[in-house]
Coordinates of C-alpha atoms and ligand atoms in Angstrom, one line a residue:
M1 CA 263.5 -29.8 71.5
R2 CA 265.9 -26.9 72.2
S3 CA 269.1 -27.2 70.2
F4 CA 272.3 -25.7 71.6
K5 CA 273.9 -23.3 69.1
I6 CA 277.7 -23.4 69.2
L7 CA 280.1 -21.1 67.6
L8 CA 283.4 -22.9 66.5
I9 CA 286.3 -20.7 65.9
E10 CA 288.9 -22.8 64.0
D11 CA 290.9 -22.1 61.0
S12 CA 291.6 -25.8 60.0
A13 CA 288.6 -26.7 57.7
M14 CA 289.1 -30.4 58.1
Q15 CA 289.3 -30.2 62.0
A16 CA 286.3 -28.0 62.1
R17 CA 284.1 -30.1 60.0
L18 CA 285.1 -33.1 62.0
I19 CA 284.0 -31.5 65.3
Q20 CA 281.0 -30.4 63.7
G21 CA 279.9 -33.7 62.3
N22 CA 280.6 -35.3 66.0
L23 CA 278.6 -32.7 67.7
E24 CA 275.7 -32.5 65.4
S25 CA 275.2 -36.3 65.5
E26 CA 275.1 -36.3 69.2
E27 CA 272.0 -38.2 70.3
D28 CA 271.6 -36.7 74.0
T29 CA 272.1 -33.0 73.2
P30 CA 271.1 -31.5 69.8
F31 CA 274.1 -29.3 68.9
A32 CA 274.0 -26.9 66.1
V33 CA 277.5 -25.7 65.0
V34 CA 278.4 -22.5 63.2
I35 CA 282.0 -22.5 61.9
V36 CA 284.2 -19.4 61.3
D37 CA 288.0 -19.2 60.8
C38 CA 289.0 -16.0 62.4
V39 CA 288.3 -13.6 65.3
K40 CA 286.9 -11.1 62.9
A41 CA 284.2 -13.5 61.6
G42 CA 283.5 -14.7 65.1
A43 CA 282.8 -11.2 66.2
E44 CA 280.3 -10.8 63.4
Q45 CA 278.5 -13.8 64.4
L46 CA 278.5 -13.0 68.1
A47 CA 277.0 -9.7 67.4
T48 CA 274.0 -11.0 65.5
E49 CA 273.2 -14.6 66.8
K50 CA 272.6 -16.1 70.4
F51 CA 275.1 -18.8 71.1
Y52 CA 275.1 -21.1 74.1
A53 CA 279.0 -21.5 74.0
V54 CA 282.2 -20.8 71.9
L55 CA 284.7 -23.5 71.0
L56 CA 287.8 -21.5 70.3
D57 CA 291.2 -22.4 68.7
L58 CA 293.8 -20.0 70.0
M59 CA 296.1 -20.0 66.9
L60 CA 294.2 -18.1 64.1
P61 CA 295.1 -16.2 61.0
D62 CA 294.0 -12.8 62.5
S63 CA 295.1 -13.5 66.2
A64 CA 297.5 -15.8 68.0
G65 CA 297.9 -17.1 71.7
I66 CA 296.3 -15.8 75.0
E67 CA 295.5 -12.4 72.9
T68 CA 293.0 -14.5 71.0
F69 CA 291.3 -15.4 74.2
Y70 CA 291.1 -12.1 75.6
R71 CA 289.6 -10.6 72.3
V72 CA 286.9 -13.3 72.1
R73 CA 286.1 -13.0 75.9
E74 CA 285.4 -9.5 75.3
L75 CA 283.0 -10.2 72.5
A76 CA 281.3 -13.2 74.1
G77 CA 280.3 -11.6 77.3
D78 CA 278.6 -14.3 79.6
I79 CA 278.8 -16.9 76.9
P80 CA 281.2 -19.7 78.2
I81 CA 284.3 -20.5 76.2
V82 CA 286.0 -23.8 75.8
I83 CA 289.6 -23.8 74.4
L84 CA 290.6 -26.1 71.6
S85 CA 294.3 -26.6 72.1
G86 CA 297.2 -28.3 70.1
L87 CA 299.6 -30.4 71.8
S88 CA 302.2 -27.8 71.7
D89 CA 300.1 -25.1 73.3
V90 CA 298.6 -26.8 76.4
S91 CA 300.1 -24.3 78.8
L92 CA 298.5 -21.4 76.8
A93 CA 295.1 -23.3 77.2
A94 CA 295.6 -23.7 80.8
K95 CA 296.5 -20.1 81.2
A96 CA 293.2 -19.2 79.5
V97 CA 291.2 -21.4 82.0
E98 CA 293.0 -19.3 84.7
E99 CA 291.7 -16.2 83.0
G100 CA 288.2 -17.3 82.9
A101 CA 287.6 -19.9 80.0
Q102 CA 285.2 -22.7 81.1
S103 CA 287.7 -25.5 80.2
Y104 CA 290.2 -26.7 77.4
L105 CA 290.5 -29.8 75.3
V106 CA 293.6 -31.3 73.6
K107 CA 292.4 -31.7 69.8
A108 CA 294.5 -34.8 69.3
D109 CA 293.0 -36.5 72.3
A110 CA 289.5 -35.5 72.4
S111 CA 286.7 -37.8 71.1
G112 CA 283.6 -36.4 69.7
E113 CA 282.0 -37.5 73.1
Q114 CA 284.3 -35.6 75.2
V115 CA 283.9 -32.3 73.2
A116 CA 280.1 -32.7 73.6
R117 CA 280.4 -33.4 77.3
S118 CA 282.7 -30.6 77.9
L119 CA 280.4 -28.1 76.1
R120 CA 277.3 -29.5 78.2
Y121 CA 279.1 -28.8 81.4
A122 CA 280.4 -25.4 80.3
I123 CA 276.9 -24.4 79.5
Q124 CA 275.5 -25.7 82.7
R125 CA 278.2 -24.1 84.9
S126 CA 277.6 -20.8 83.1
Q127 CA 273.8 -21.1 83.7
A128 CA 274.6 -21.8 87.4
E129 CA 277.0 -18.9 87.7
H130 CA 274.9 -16.2 85.8
K131 CA 271.4 -17.1 84.9
E132 CA 269.8 -19.2 87.8
W133 CA 267.4 -16.3 88.9
D134 CA 267.3 -14.8 85.6
S135 CA 264.1 -16.4 84.3
P136 CA 261.1 -14.9 82.3
M137 CA 258.8 -17.0 84.4
L138 CA 260.0 -15.4 87.8
H139 CA 259.7 -12.0 86.1
L140 CA 256.2 -12.9 85.1
A141 CA 255.2 -14.3 88.6
Q142 CA 256.7 -11.2 90.4
Q143 CA 255.1 -8.6 87.9
Q144 CA 251.7 -10.4 88.5
F145 CA 252.2 -10.3 92.2
L146 CA 253.3 -6.6 92.2
K147 CA 250.2 -5.6 90.1
A148 CA 247.9 -7.4 92.6
A149 CA 249.7 -6.0 95.6
Q150 CA 249.3 -2.4 94.2
I151 CA 245.5 -2.9 93.9
L152 CA 245.5 -4.5 97.5
N153 CA 247.6 -1.5 98.8
L154 CA 249.8 -4.3 100.4
D155 CA 251.9 -3.4 103.3
D156 CA 255.4 -2.8 101.9
N157 CA 257.1 -5.1 104.4
V158 CA 254.9 -7.9 103.3
R159 CA 255.3 -7.1 99.8
Q160 CA 259.2 -7.2 99.9
R161 CA 258.9 -10.5 102.0
L162 CA 256.7 -12.3 99.5
L163 CA 258.6 -11.1 96.2
F164 CA 261.3 -13.8 96.6
P165 CA 261.0 -17.4 98.1
Q166 CA 261.8 -18.0 101.9
R167 CA 264.1 -21.0 101.3
T168 CA 265.9 -22.4 98.3
L169 CA 268.1 -25.4 97.9
V170 CA 270.3 -26.1 94.8
V171 CA 271.8 -29.5 94.6
T172 CA 274.0 -31.3 92.1
L173 CA 273.6 -34.9 91.6
P174 CA 276.0 -37.6 90.2
F175 CA 274.0 -39.4 87.7
R176 CA 275.1 -42.5 85.6
R177 CA 273.3 -43.6 82.5
D178 CA 272.7 -47.3 81.8
E179 CA 275.3 -47.9 79.0
Y180 CA 277.7 -45.0 79.8
H181 CA 280.6 -45.2 82.1
E182 CA 280.8 -41.5 82.8
V183 CA 279.2 -39.7 85.6
E184 CA 277.2 -36.7 84.8
T185 CA 276.6 -33.8 87.2
V186 CA 272.9 -32.8 87.0
F187 CA 271.2 -29.7 88.8
G188 CA 268.3 -30.0 91.1
Y189 CA 266.2 -27.6 93.1
R190 CA 263.8 -27.4 96.0
V191 CA 262.1 -24.0 96.7
Q192 CA 259.8 -23.1 99.5
H193 CA 258.1 -19.8 98.9
L194 CA 256.1 -19.4 102.1
L195 CA 256.5 -21.0 105.5
T196 CA 253.7 -19.0 107.5
I197 CA 250.5 -21.0 107.1
G198 CA 251.4 -24.7 107.4
P199 CA 253.7 -27.3 105.6
T200 CA 254.6 -26.3 102.1
K201 CA 253.4 -28.1 98.9
G202 CA 254.3 -28.3 95.4
G203 CA 255.2 -30.4 92.6
V204 CA 258.5 -32.0 91.1
R205 CA 259.2 -30.9 87.5
Y206 CA 261.8 -32.8 85.3
H207 CA 262.6 -30.7 82.2
E208 CA 265.9 -29.7 80.3
E209 CA 265.3 -26.1 80.9
V210 CA 264.3 -25.9 84.6
D211 CA 266.2 -23.5 86.7
L212 CA 266.1 -21.8 90.1
G213 CA 264.1 -18.7 88.6
E214 CA 261.4 -21.0 87.1
V215 CA 261.1 -23.3 90.1
S216 CA 260.8 -20.1 92.5
A217 CA 257.9 -18.7 90.1
L218 CA 256.1 -22.0 90.3
A219 CA 256.5 -22.1 94.2
M220 CA 255.2 -18.4 94.3
W221 CA 252.0 -19.6 92.2
M222 CA 251.5 -22.5 94.5
T223 CA 251.4 -20.1 97.4
W224 CA 248.6 -18.0 95.9
K225 CA 246.7 -21.1 94.7
C226 CA 246.7 -22.7 98.0
A227 CA 245.6 -19.6 99.7
L228 CA 242.9 -19.0 97.1
M229 CA 241.7 -22.7 97.8
H230 CA 241.9 -22.1 101.5
L231 CA 244.2 -25.1 101.8
P232 CA 246.6 -24.9 104.8
Y233 CA 249.9 -24.9 102.9
G234 CA 252.5 -22.6 101.7
G235 CA 253.8 -22.9 98.3
A236 CA 256.8 -24.9 97.0
K237 CA 258.2 -26.6 94.0
G238 CA 261.0 -28.8 92.9
G239 CA 262.8 -29.6 89.7
V240 CA 265.7 -31.4 88.1
R241 CA 267.3 -30.0 85.0
I242 CA 267.1 -33.1 82.7
N243 CA 265.1 -34.3 79.6
P244 CA 263.1 -37.3 81.2
T245 CA 261.8 -38.4 77.8
Q246 CA 265.4 -39.7 77.0
L247 CA 265.7 -41.8 80.2
S248 CA 265.1 -45.6 80.7
R249 CA 262.9 -46.6 83.7
H250 CA 266.2 -47.6 85.5
E251 CA 267.8 -44.1 84.8
L252 CA 264.6 -42.2 86.0
Q253 CA 264.5 -44.3 89.1
R254 CA 268.2 -43.7 90.1
L255 CA 267.9 -40.1 89.4
T256 CA 264.8 -39.8 91.5
R257 CA 266.2 -41.5 94.3
R258 CA 269.4 -39.6 94.5
Y259 CA 267.4 -36.3 94.1
T260 CA 265.2 -37.2 97.0
S261 CA 268.1 -38.2 99.3
E262 CA 269.9 -34.7 98.4
I263 CA 266.6 -32.9 99.4
I264 CA 265.6 -35.1 102.3
D265 CA 266.2 -32.6 104.9
M266 CA 263.8 -30.2 103.4
I267 CA 260.8 -32.5 102.9
G268 CA 258.5 -34.4 105.2
S269 CA 254.9 -35.1 105.7
D270 CA 254.6 -32.1 108.2
K271 CA 257.3 -30.0 106.4
D272 CA 257.1 -30.1 102.7
I273 CA 255.2 -32.4 100.6
P274 CA 256.2 -33.0 96.9
A275 CA 253.7 -34.1 94.0
P276 CA 253.9 -34.8 90.4
D277 CA 254.5 -31.9 87.8
M278 CA 255.6 -32.0 84.2
G279 CA 258.0 -34.9 83.5
T280 CA 257.0 -36.8 86.8
N281 CA 254.3 -39.2 87.6
E282 CA 252.8 -41.4 90.2
E283 CA 255.7 -43.9 89.8
V284 CA 258.3 -41.2 90.5
M285 CA 256.3 -40.4 93.7
A286 CA 256.4 -44.0 94.8
W287 CA 260.3 -44.0 94.4
M288 CA 260.5 -40.6 96.4
M289 CA 258.2 -42.1 99.2
D290 CA 260.2 -45.2 99.2
T291 CA 263.6 -43.4 99.5
Y292 CA 262.4 -41.2 102.2
S293 CA 260.8 -44.1 104.1
Q294 CA 264.1 -46.1 103.7
Q295 CA 266.1 -43.4 105.4
I296 CA 263.6 -42.6 108.2
G297 CA 263.1 -46.2 109.1
H298 CA 259.4 -46.7 108.6
A299 CA 256.9 -46.2 105.8
V300 CA 255.7 -42.4 105.5
P301 CA 253.2 -42.4 102.6
A302 CA 252.2 -38.9 103.4
V303 CA 255.5 -37.5 102.4
V304 CA 254.3 -37.2 98.9
T305 CA 251.1 -37.1 97.1
G306 CA 249.9 -38.2 93.6
K307 CA 251.5 -41.7 94.5
P308 CA 249.7 -44.9 93.4
V309 CA 246.5 -45.8 95.1
V310 CA 248.1 -49.1 96.4
L311 CA 250.6 -46.9 98.4
G312 CA 248.1 -44.7 99.9
G313 CA 247.3 -42.5 96.9
S314 CA 243.9 -40.9 96.5
L315 CA 241.3 -42.2 94.1
G316 CA 240.9 -39.4 91.5
R317 CA 244.2 -37.7 92.1
K318 CA 245.7 -38.6 88.8
E319 CA 242.9 -37.1 86.7
A320 CA 242.3 -34.3 89.4
T321 CA 243.9 -31.4 87.4
G322 CA 242.1 -32.2 84.3
R323 CA 238.8 -32.9 85.9
G324 CA 238.9 -29.7 88.1
L325 CA 239.7 -27.7 84.9
V326 CA 236.6 -29.0 83.3
Y327 CA 234.5 -28.3 86.4
L328 CA 235.7 -24.8 86.1
I329 CA 235.1 -24.4 82.3
E330 CA 231.5 -25.6 83.1
E331 CA 231.0 -22.9 85.6
A332 CA 232.7 -20.3 83.3
S333 CA 230.5 -21.4 80.3
Q334 CA 227.5 -20.9 82.4
H335 CA 228.5 -17.4 83.4
I336 CA 229.2 -16.2 79.8
G337 CA 226.3 -18.2 78.2
M338 CA 228.2 -20.9 76.2
D339 CA 226.7 -24.1 75.7
L340 CA 229.3 -26.8 76.0
K341 CA 227.4 -29.4 73.9
Q342 CA 227.7 -27.0 70.9
S343 CA 231.2 -26.0 71.5
T344 CA 234.6 -27.0 70.3
A345 CA 237.9 -27.3 72.1
V346 CA 241.7 -27.3 71.3
V347 CA 244.1 -28.6 74.0
Q348 CA 247.8 -27.9 73.9
G349 CA 249.8 -30.6 75.7
F350 CA 248.5 -34.3 75.9
G351 CA 250.0 -35.3 79.3
N352 CA 248.4 -35.6 82.5
V353 CA 246.5 -32.5 82.5
G354 CA 245.8 -32.0 78.8
S355 CA 244.6 -35.6 78.0
N356 CA 242.2 -35.6 81.1
A357 CA 240.9 -32.3 80.3
A358 CA 240.2 -33.4 76.7
R359 CA 238.6 -36.6 77.9
F360 CA 236.2 -34.8 80.5
L361 CA 235.3 -32.1 77.7
E362 CA 234.6 -35.0 75.3
E363 CA 232.2 -36.7 77.9
L364 CA 230.3 -33.3 78.3
G365 CA 229.7 -33.4 74.6
T366 CA 232.2 -30.7 73.5
R367 CA 234.1 -31.6 70.2
V368 CA 237.8 -31.7 70.7
V369 CA 239.2 -30.6 67.3
G370 CA 242.9 -30.2 68.0
V371 CA 245.6 -31.4 70.4
S372 CA 249.2 -31.4 70.5
D373 CA 252.3 -32.6 72.5
V374 CA 256.1 -31.8 72.2
S375 CA 256.1 -34.1 68.9
T376 CA 253.4 -32.4 66.8
G377 CA 249.8 -31.0 66.7
I378 CA 246.7 -32.7 65.4
Y379 CA 243.7 -30.9 63.9
N380 CA 240.4 -32.5 62.7
P381 CA 237.5 -30.0 62.5
N382 CA 235.1 -32.9 62.6
G383 CA 236.5 -33.9 66.0
L384 CA 239.1 -36.4 67.3
S385 CA 238.4 -39.4 69.6
V386 CA 240.3 -38.8 72.8
T387 CA 240.3 -42.6 73.5
S388 CA 241.9 -43.3 70.1
L389 CA 244.5 -40.5 70.9
Q390 CA 245.3 -42.1 74.2
E391 CA 245.8 -45.4 72.8
H392 CA 248.1 -43.9 70.1
V393 CA 250.2 -42.3 72.8
A394 CA 250.2 -45.5 74.9
Q395 CA 251.5 -47.3 72.0
H396 CA 254.0 -44.8 70.4
R397 CA 254.8 -42.5 73.4
T398 CA 253.9 -39.3 71.4
L399 CA 251.0 -38.1 69.1
Q400 CA 253.6 -38.3 66.1
G401 CA 251.9 -40.1 63.2
Y402 CA 248.4 -40.1 64.6
P403 CA 246.4 -40.9 61.4
H404 CA 243.0 -39.4 61.7
G405 CA 243.8 -35.7 61.5
E406 CA 246.1 -33.0 59.8
A407 CA 249.3 -32.3 61.4
V408 CA 249.9 -28.8 62.5
S409 CA 252.7 -27.2 64.5
N410 CA 252.1 -26.1 68.1
R411 CA 252.2 -22.4 67.0
E412 CA 249.4 -23.1 64.4
L413 CA 247.4 -25.1 67.0
L414 CA 247.1 -22.1 69.3
E415 CA 245.5 -20.2 66.5
L416 CA 243.0 -22.6 65.3
P417 CA 239.3 -21.7 65.4
C418 CA 237.6 -23.2 68.5
D419 CA 235.5 -22.1 71.5
I420 CA 237.8 -23.1 74.3
L421 CA 241.6 -23.1 74.0
V422 CA 243.2 -25.1 76.8
P423 CA 247.0 -24.5 77.2
A424 CA 248.2 -27.6 79.2
A425 CA 252.0 -27.8 78.4
L426 CA 254.5 -25.1 79.0
Q427 CA 254.8 -21.4 80.2
N428 CA 255.0 -18.6 77.9
Q429 CA 252.7 -20.0 75.0
I430 CA 250.3 -17.1 74.5
T431 CA 252.3 -13.9 74.0
S432 CA 251.7 -10.3 72.7
E433 CA 252.7 -11.7 69.3
N434 CA 250.1 -14.4 68.8
A435 CA 247.3 -13.1 71.2
P436 CA 245.8 -11.1 68.5
R437 CA 245.4 -14.0 66.2
L438 CA 243.7 -16.4 68.7
Q439 CA 240.3 -17.4 67.5
C440 CA 238.8 -18.7 70.8
K441 CA 236.1 -17.4 73.2
M442 CA 237.7 -18.7 76.3
V443 CA 241.4 -19.5 77.4
A444 CA 241.2 -22.3 80.2
E445 CA 244.8 -22.4 81.6
G446 CA 245.7 -25.9 82.7
A447 CA 249.6 -25.1 82.4
N448 CA 251.2 -22.6 84.9
G449 CA 252.1 -19.4 83.4
P450 CA 251.1 -20.1 79.7
T451 CA 250.1 -16.5 79.2
T452 CA 252.5 -13.4 79.4
L453 CA 251.4 -10.0 80.9
G454 CA 251.2 -8.3 77.5
A455 CA 249.0 -11.3 76.0
D456 CA 246.7 -10.9 79.0
E457 CA 246.0 -7.0 78.1
I458 CA 245.2 -8.1 74.6
L459 CA 242.9 -11.0 75.5
T460 CA 241.1 -8.6 77.9
E461 CA 240.8 -6.1 75.0
R462 CA 239.5 -8.6 72.7
G463 CA 236.9 -9.9 75.2
I464 CA 238.3 -13.5 75.4
Y465 CA 237.3 -14.9 78.7
V466 CA 240.4 -16.2 80.8
L467 CA 240.2 -19.0 83.4
P468 CA 243.6 -18.1 85.0
D469 CA 246.1 -20.8 86.0
V470 CA 246.0 -20.3 89.8
L471 CA 242.3 -21.2 89.7
G472 CA 242.1 -23.4 86.6
N473 CA 244.8 -26.0 87.5
A474 CA 244.0 -25.9 91.2
G475 CA 242.2 -29.3 91.1
G476 CA 245.7 -31.0 91.4
V477 CA 246.7 -29.6 94.7
T478 CA 243.2 -29.8 95.9
V479 CA 243.1 -33.6 95.6
S480 CA 246.7 -33.7 96.8
Y481 CA 245.4 -32.1 100.0
F482 CA 242.6 -34.7 100.3
E483 CA 245.4 -37.4 99.8
W484 CA 247.6 -36.0 102.5
V485 CA 244.6 -35.7 104.9
Q486 CA 243.7 -39.3 104.2
G487 CA 247.2 -40.4 104.7
L488 CA 247.5 -38.5 108.1
Q489 CA 244.3 -40.1 109.2
N490 CA 245.1 -43.7 107.7
Y491 CA 241.6 -43.6 106.2
T492 CA 240.2 -43.5 102.7
W493 CA 237.5 -41.8 101.0
T494 CA 235.4 -43.0 98.0
L495 CA 235.9 -41.6 94.5
D496 CA 232.4 -40.1 94.7
Q497 CA 233.4 -38.3 97.9
I498 CA 236.6 -37.1 96.4
N499 CA 235.0 -35.6 93.3
K500 CA 232.1 -33.9 95.2
R501 CA 234.6 -32.3 97.6
L502 CA 236.6 -31.2 94.6
H503 CA 233.7 -29.8 92.8
Q504 CA 232.7 -27.9 96.1
T505 CA 236.1 -26.6 96.7
L506 CA 236.7 -25.3 93.2
T507 CA 233.2 -23.9 92.3
G508 CA 233.4 -22.1 95.7
A509 CA 236.7 -20.6 94.7
F510 CA 235.4 -19.6 91.3
H511 CA 232.5 -17.7 92.8
R512 CA 234.7 -15.9 95.2
V513 CA 237.0 -14.9 92.2
L514 CA 234.1 -14.0 90.1
L515 CA 232.5 -11.8 92.9
R516 CA 235.9 -10.1 93.4
S517 CA 236.3 -9.4 89.7
Q518 CA 232.8 -7.9 89.5
R519 CA 233.1 -5.9 92.7
D520 CA 236.6 -4.4 92.0
N521 CA 236.1 -4.5 88.3
L522 CA 239.4 -6.7 87.8
Q523 CA 240.3 -9.4 85.2
M524 CA 239.8 -12.9 86.7
R525 CA 243.5 -13.4 86.9
T526 CA 244.1 -10.2 89.0
A527 CA 241.0 -11.0 91.1
A528 CA 242.3 -14.6 91.9
L529 CA 245.7 -13.3 92.9
V530 CA 244.1 -10.6 95.1
E531 CA 242.1 -13.3 96.8
G532 CA 245.1 -15.5 97.5
I533 CA 247.6 -12.7 98.3
E534 CA 245.2 -11.0 100.6
R535 CA 244.8 -14.2 102.7
V536 CA 248.6 -14.7 102.9
A537 CA 249.1 -11.2 104.0
Q538 CA 246.5 -11.7 106.8
A539 CA 248.2 -14.7 107.9
K540 CA 251.7 -13.0 107.9
L541 CA 250.3 -10.1 109.9
S542 CA 248.4 -12.2 112.4
R543 CA 251.5 -14.2 113.2
G544 CA 253.5 -11.1 113.9
L545 CA 257.3 -11.0 113.9
F546 CA 259.8 -13.1 115.7
P547 CA 261.6 -12.1 117.8
Ligands
NAD601 P1 253.1 -33.9 81.6 O1 254.5 -34.2 81.7 O2 252.2 -35.1 82.0 O3 252.7 -33.7 80.1 C1 253.1 -32.4 79.5 C2 252.6 -32.6 78.0 O4 253.2 -31.5 77.4 C3 253.2 -33.6 77.2 O5 252.2 -34.1 76.4 C4 254.3 -33.0 76.4 O6 254.7 -33.7 75.2 C5 253.8 -31.7 76.1 N1 254.7 -30.7 75.7 C6 256.0 -30.5 76.4 N2 256.7 -29.5 75.6 C7 255.9 -29.0 74.7 C8 256.0 -28.1 73.7 N3 257.0 -27.3 73.6 N4 254.9 -27.8 73.0 C9 253.7 -28.6 73.2 N5 253.5 -29.6 73.9 C10 254.7 -29.7 74.8 O7 252.8 -32.8 82.4 P2 251.6 -32.2 83.1 O8 251.5 -32.8 84.5 O9 250.3 -32.7 82.3 O10 251.8 -30.8 83.3 C11 251.4 -29.9 82.3 C12 251.2 -28.5 82.9 O11 250.3 -28.4 83.8 C13 252.5 -27.8 83.5 O12 252.5 -26.5 83.2 C14 252.3 -28.1 85.1 O13 252.9 -27.4 85.8 C15 250.8 -27.9 85.1 N6 250.2 -28.5 86.3 C16 250.2 -29.9 86.4 C17 249.6 -30.4 87.4 C18 249.4 -31.8 87.7 O14 248.7 -32.3 88.7 N7 250.1 -32.6 86.9 C19 248.9 -29.6 88.3 C20 248.8 -28.1 88.1 C21 249.5 -27.6 87.2

């Protein structure tokens, strides 16, 4: 988990150690505190380290009063500053807030919990003010798009139109934890990238680092993915900036219901249809559907997909992304002449996508030698039993402590010798730094955006075959589409029908992309993006411009 590094500028050693102790023992937010006792030492730290916030005493040996704030503000740039004030200089602290400090705390009154809360808010507010769009993921999505647009010689008006989402909504939610009396303010997002083709579609992600840029990148990828699969949707995505693994079931439900009611004007079965993504699951979808239906006045199952089967969810949706990825791995292996029965696989992320991909690979006779989740990686060159891994996670929540393999870090896991590497967790995992050391023959992307642009080039040079995300993980939205169609028709299909249609849709798309990549001499990723973007551009141009 990320820890928030805080610079504490305070000349009373006792006071500083007390604050440090309180902050570093906070359970919800892992703070790491660096203490200095004067502005000069603070300047050295700010020049060399990245801090999330500064806690500042205004009365220091080398500076006093509001002057201290001005000097530190100059050094800190965008980093938020929280003032630590004595009882006698509260008016000075208030003046600092007028001049741009995020807030102030009176030392004698502030408990450890209050200092932590104040810092959390300061970091969130500063993020909202400065960094919402500034996401490496959005830069990656935009660079990939521009590269494909160049190849397509895309109409410049359309290019400008598609570079940013058409609609974005940022909401703040009041959120109360079970045992706390305080009400936290949590940020939530819903982004619709393209409204041209039909309703918009995309998952909802709960993660502590979600921001508007990340959600926008994911919405953009959804647009290309739906177009590539010939689904009648534009791309969308949602997110809430919170760590869901620390929430009780009640907390998760309260948060989900409030988030749903805040975005309710934007969603609907013919407008925008959410689904699960990282940190959310079918239970969360059931709460979203219930909240929406309560407000509309009748049950609207088709407002979300990925919901429980008993509420109109589709058979096969839960495992669709992992299953689809393995259908595509089969197709790609045939193409490159790799026998899956003689192959080994490493899977990063053991959630919905990763654990199902591992399970279906194992069923095909591929030996799964490495898996990981947020807690640890596990390696066993003789092969791991996916059922036994799933049982361990069901009992302990994570892979930590799994006994039948050697513990490795997530970094090490990516570099293990194997034939197929499946990133199925976070973005930005395969970079130009580690791409030269990968020891696989194929990267099959379950996660969205796991490979940076620089790493892509290196993988191509090294002859490593890439099954790109917009194709690789499209099984999820494809079965979501089947679920939506079944919901609108009030009719259900059998699992066999679902899997056959999924196989047909994915292999059809795989061969379109392969053909394009061979015809125009493109990497599979660029070919997939070109296929999707071309269809979107045709749709935009056919509709014309209003008025
Ligand atoms: P999930 O929440 O079910 O599982 C995520 C897994 O990643 C968990 O095992 C978690 O412990 C692990 N993880 C989190 N942080 C990690 C880290 N720093 N290092 C290693 N592992 C880490 O999520 P999911 O639905 O399986 O989604 C995984 C990826 O697949 C995401 O990129 C998501 O956007 C993408 N995706 C999901 C679907 C879907 O249908 N669920 C569809 C398309 C794409």
